[in-house]
PDB file of C-alpha atoms in Angstrom:
ATOM      1  CA  MET A 253     124.671 107.601 112.830  1.00 79.00           C
ATOM      2  CA  THR A 254     122.545 110.270 114.388  1.00 90.00           C
ATOM      3  CA  TRP A 255     119.008 109.910 113.125  1.00 97.00           C
ATOM      4  CA  THR A 256     116.068 112.445 113.745  1.00 98.00           C
ATOM      5  CA  ILE A 257     112.543 111.457 113.389  1.00 98.00           C
ATOM      6  CA  ARG A 258     110.001 113.727 111.915  1.00 98.00           C
ATOM      7  CA  PRO A 259     106.634 114.258 110.343  1.00 98.00           C
ATOM      8  CA  PRO A 260     107.265 114.687 106.570  1.00 97.00           C
ATOM      9  CA  ARG A 261     107.336 117.711 104.920  1.00 96.00           C
ATOM     10  CA  ALA A 262     105.890 118.654 101.577  1.00 95.00           C
ATOM     11  CA  GLU A 263     109.184 118.771 100.056  1.00 96.00           C
ATOM     12  CA  ASP A 264     109.773 115.358 101.211  1.00 97.00           C
ATOM     13  CA  GLN A 265     107.008 113.516  99.129  1.00 96.00           C
ATOM     14  CA  ASP A 266     109.052 112.962  95.982  1.00 96.00           C
ATOM     15  CA  MET A 267     111.879 111.344  98.007  1.00 97.00           C
ATOM     16  CA  LEU A 268     109.314 109.368  99.865  1.00 98.00           C
ATOM     17  CA  ALA A 269     107.854 108.082  96.722  1.00 97.00           C
ATOM     18  CA  ASP A 270     111.254 107.096  95.413  1.00 96.00           C
ATOM     19  CA  ILE A 271     111.956 105.211  98.362  1.00 97.00           C
ATOM     20  CA  TYR A 272     108.930 103.201  98.213  1.00 96.00           C
ATOM     21  CA  LEU A 273     109.348 102.387  94.599  1.00 95.00           C
ATOM     22  CA  SER A 274     113.083 101.557  94.427  1.00 94.00           C
ATOM     23  CA  VAL A 275     113.135  99.836  97.935  1.00 94.00           C
ATOM     24  CA  ARG A 276     110.150  97.344  96.514  1.00 93.00           C
ATOM     25  CA  ARG A 277     111.750  96.849  93.396  1.00 92.00           C
ATOM     26  CA  GLN A 278     114.847  95.768  95.357  1.00 91.00           C
ATOM     27  CA  THR A 279     113.059  93.649  98.090  1.00 91.00           C
ATOM     28  CA  PHE A 280     110.216  92.168  96.455  1.00 91.00           C
ATOM     29  CA  VAL A 281     112.303  90.455  93.502  1.00 91.00           C
ATOM     30  CA  TRP A 282     109.243  87.712  93.383  1.00 90.00           C
ATOM     31  CA  VAL A 283     106.996  90.397  92.277  1.00 89.00           C
ATOM     32  CA  ASP A 284     106.809  91.755  88.788  1.00 89.00           C
ATOM     33  CA  PRO A 285     108.395  95.302  89.005  1.00 88.00           C
ATOM     34  CA  GLY A 286     106.024  96.798  86.548  1.00 89.00           C
ATOM     35  CA  LYS A 287     103.610  96.547  89.271  1.00 92.00           C
ATOM     36  CA  PHE A 288     105.102  98.892  91.565  1.00 94.00           C
ATOM     37  CA  HIS A 289     104.586 102.843  90.575  1.00 93.00           C
ATOM     38  CA  ARG A 290     105.671 106.206  92.053  1.00 92.00           C
ATOM     39  CA  GLU A 291     102.200 107.122  92.831  1.00 94.00           C
ATOM     40  CA  ASP A 292     101.770 103.943  94.997  1.00 95.00           C
ATOM     41  CA  PHE A 293     103.317 105.927  97.768  1.00 96.00           C
ATOM     42  CA  ALA A 294     100.536 108.788  98.179  1.00 95.00           C
ATOM     43  CA  ALA A 295      97.701 106.190  97.501  1.00 95.00           C
ATOM     44  CA  HIS A 296      99.064 103.614 100.067  1.00 95.00           C
ATOM     45  CA  THR A 297      99.684 105.809 102.782  1.00 96.00           C
ATOM     46  CA  ASN A 298      96.621 108.070 102.571  1.00 95.00           C
ATOM     47  CA  GLY A 299      95.276 108.735 105.968  1.00 95.00           C
ATOM     48  CA  GLU A 300      98.172 107.125 107.798  1.00 97.00           C
ATOM     49  CA  THR A 301     100.609 108.991 110.140  1.00 97.00           C
ATOM     50  CA  ILE A 302     103.894 108.900 108.806  1.00 98.00           C
ATOM     51  CA  LEU A 303     107.310 109.256 110.551  1.00 98.00           C
ATOM     52  CA  VAL A 304     110.486 110.130 108.488  1.00 98.00           C
ATOM     53  CA  CYS A 305     114.014 109.190 109.159  1.00 98.00           C
ATOM     54  CA  GLU A 306     116.594 111.869 108.643  1.00 97.00           C
ATOM     55  CA  GLN A 307     120.435 111.846 108.757  1.00 95.00           C
ATOM     56  CA  ALA A 308     122.163 114.786 110.294  1.00 93.00           C
ATOM     57  CA  ASP A 309     123.064 115.859 106.659  1.00 94.00           C
ATOM     58  CA  GLY A 310     119.535 116.178 106.044  1.00 94.00           C
ATOM     59  CA  SER A 311     119.317 113.113 103.573  1.00 95.00           C
ATOM     60  CA  LEU A 312     116.249 110.716 104.138  1.00 97.00           C
ATOM     61  CA  ALA A 313     117.294 107.203 105.253  1.00 98.00           C
ATOM     62  CA  GLY A 314     113.399 106.127 105.319  1.00 98.00           C
ATOM     63  CA  PHE A 315     110.019 106.184 106.815  1.00 98.00           C
ATOM     64  CA  LEU A 316     107.360 104.291 108.585  1.00 98.00           C
ATOM     65  CA  SER A 317     103.556 104.443 107.944  1.00 98.00           C
ATOM     66  CA  LEU A 318     101.026 103.812 110.843  1.00 98.00           C
ATOM     67  CA  TRP A 319      97.390 103.220 110.780  1.00 96.00           C
ATOM     68  CA  PRO A 320      96.963 104.634 114.377  1.00 93.00           C
ATOM     69  CA  GLU A 321      93.352 103.212 114.944  1.00 94.00           C
ATOM     70  CA  ASP A 322      94.682  99.619 114.782  1.00 94.00           C
ATOM     71  CA  ASP A 323      98.010 100.230 116.119  1.00 96.00           C
ATOM     72  CA  PHE A 324      98.941  98.702 112.770  1.00 98.00           C
ATOM     73  CA  ILE A 325     102.387  99.538 111.113  1.00 98.00           C
ATOM     74  CA  HIS A 326     101.769  99.600 107.648  1.00 97.00           C
ATOM     75  CA  MET A 327     105.149 100.307 105.968  1.00 96.00           C
ATOM     76  CA  LEU A 328     108.760 100.730 107.227  1.00 98.00           C
ATOM     77  CA  TYR A 329     111.003 101.158 104.276  1.00 97.00           C
ATOM     78  CA  ILE A 330     114.803 101.768 104.795  1.00 97.00           C
ATOM     79  CA  ARG A 331     116.968 102.967 101.751  1.00 96.00           C
ATOM     80  CA  PRO A 332     119.624 100.449 101.254  1.00 94.00           C
ATOM     81  CA  GLU A 333     122.727 102.204 101.977  1.00 95.00           C
ATOM     82  CA  PHE A 334     121.355 103.234 105.337  1.00 95.00           C
ATOM     83  CA  GLN A 335     119.904  99.757 106.300  1.00 95.00           C
ATOM     84  CA  ARG A 336     121.770  98.057 109.321  1.00 94.00           C
ATOM     85  CA  PHE A 337     122.795 101.618 110.762  1.00 96.00           C
ATOM     86  CA  GLY A 338     119.570 101.922 113.294  1.00 97.00           C
ATOM     87  CA  ALA A 339     117.301 103.862 111.100  1.00 98.00           C
ATOM     88  CA  GLY A 340     114.463 101.172 111.336  1.00 98.00           C
ATOM     89  CA  THR A 341     115.237 100.742 115.239  1.00 98.00           C
ATOM     90  CA  ALA A 342     114.927 104.568 115.659  1.00 98.00           C
ATOM     91  CA  LEU A 343     111.548 104.626 113.572  1.00 98.00           C
ATOM     92  CA  LEU A 344     110.128 101.977 115.911  1.00 98.00           C
ATOM     93  CA  GLN A 345     111.270 103.568 118.925  1.00 97.00           C
ATOM     94  CA  ALA A 346     109.535 106.835 117.812  1.00 97.00           C
ATOM     95  CA  LEU A 347     106.448 105.378 118.007  1.00 97.00           C
ATOM     96  CA  PRO A 348     103.902 106.673 120.595  1.00 95.00           C
ATOM     97  CA  GLU A 349     104.456 104.949 123.740  1.00 95.00           C
ATOM     98  CA  TRP A 350     106.958 102.518 122.214  1.00 96.00           C
ATOM     99  CA  PRO A 351     107.638  99.960 124.197  1.00 95.00           C
ATOM    100  CA  ARG A 352     104.780 100.380 126.584  1.00 95.00           C
ATOM    101  CA  HIS A 353     102.237  99.945 123.712  1.00 95.00           C
ATOM    102  CA  ALA A 354     101.245  96.885 121.524  1.00 97.00           C
ATOM    103  CA  TYR A 355     101.463  97.145 117.911  1.00 98.00           C
ATOM    104  CA  ARG A 356     101.048  94.792 114.938  1.00 98.00           C
ATOM    105  CA  LEU A 357     102.294  94.325 110.949  1.00 98.00           C
ATOM    106  CA  LYS A 358     102.036  92.063 108.246  1.00 97.00           C
ATOM    107  CA  CYS A 359     105.578  90.882 106.675  1.00 97.00           C
ATOM    108  CA  LEU A 360     105.590  89.028 103.490  1.00 95.00           C
ATOM    109  CA  VAL A 361     107.141  85.421 104.179  1.00 95.00           C
ATOM    110  CA  ASN A 362     109.742  85.923 101.453  1.00 94.00           C
ATOM    111  CA  ASN A 363     111.107  89.208 103.154  1.00 94.00           C
ATOM    112  CA  ARG A 364     113.306  87.214 105.462  1.00 94.00           C
ATOM    113  CA  ARG A 365     115.623  90.170 106.391  1.00 94.00           C
ATOM    114  CA  ALA A 366     112.622  92.059 107.480  1.00 96.00           C
ATOM    115  CA  LYS A 367     110.925  89.264 109.513  1.00 97.00           C
ATOM    116  CA  ALA A 368     114.461  88.889 111.262  1.00 97.00           C
ATOM    117  CA  PHE A 369     114.582  92.804 112.176  1.00 97.00           C
ATOM    118  CA  TYR A 370     110.935  92.818 113.629  1.00 98.00           C
ATOM    119  CA  LEU A 371     111.833  89.546 115.667  1.00 97.00           C
ATOM    120  CA  SER A 372     114.843  90.988 117.084  1.00 97.00           C
ATOM    121  CA  HIS A 373     112.804  93.828 118.266  1.00 97.00           C
ATOM    122  CA  GLY A 374     110.404  91.865 120.313  1.00 97.00           C
ATOM    123  CA  PHE A 375     107.741  91.254 117.696  1.00 98.00           C
ATOM    124  CA  GLN A 376     106.036  87.618 117.695  1.00 98.00           C
ATOM    125  CA  VAL A 377     104.310  85.754 114.841  1.00 98.00           C
ATOM    126  CA  THR A 378     100.472  85.657 115.771  1.00 98.00           C
ATOM    127  CA  GLY A 379      98.826  85.001 112.463  1.00 97.00           C
ATOM    128  CA  ASN A 380      99.364  84.496 108.832  1.00 97.00           C
ATOM    129  CA  GLY A 381      97.738  85.154 105.403  1.00 97.00           C
ATOM    130  CA  ALA A 382      98.017  85.995 101.783  1.00 96.00           C
ATOM    131  CA  SER A 383      98.270  88.942  99.595  1.00 92.00           C
ATOM    132  CA  PRO A 384      98.793  89.675  95.850  1.00 89.00           C
ATOM    133  CA  GLU A 385     102.959  89.925  96.726  1.00 88.00           C
ATOM    134  CA  GLY A 386     102.722  86.512  98.517  1.00 91.00           C
ATOM    135  CA  ASP A 387     102.213  84.848 102.066  1.00 95.00           C
ATOM    136  CA  TYR A 388     102.408  86.939 105.000  1.00 97.00           C
ATOM    137  CA  GLU A 389     102.841  86.462 108.469  1.00 98.00           C
ATOM    138  CA  GLU A 390     101.324  88.803 111.285  1.00 98.00           C
ATOM    139  CA  LEU A 391     103.698  90.089 113.750  1.00 98.00           C
ATOM    140  CA  SER A 392     102.586  91.385 116.942  1.00 98.00           C
ATOM    141  CA  PHE A 393     104.574  93.199 119.346  1.00 97.00           C
ATOM    142  CA  PHE A 394     103.423  93.280 123.208  1.00 94.00           C
ATOM    143  CA  PRO A 395     103.939  95.686 125.540  1.00 90.00           C
ATOM    144  CA  VAL A 396     107.039  95.365 128.115  1.00 74.00           C
TER     145      VAL A 396
END
């Protein structure tokens, strides 16, 4: 598939909120789905840089949010029907100075597919902790 990575447009906001809500509910099955709300997207990405992954037909596959001051990848969410087709990789590769810049993120331990994705892209486990959604590992990407 061919992906376009771009900043979000105002008309993308509803779809991005839907992606965030639906992927969280489908992925974090150990968390009460009632704890996830559409409004979370706007609140959780406030002040962050967002990159949108768009398919050639204009449909949104997913997004990445970055807290640039800390080089912290806060979120990377891909709709299930677009997973394993390179959308997540395209978003990582669109990060400023990738792969010559260090980035870090937190990945829930129970989210094994996400952890495998990040490890396959050169991230390494560098710490751990706990959150309301469960234990997490901090993963860091070191420049090549």
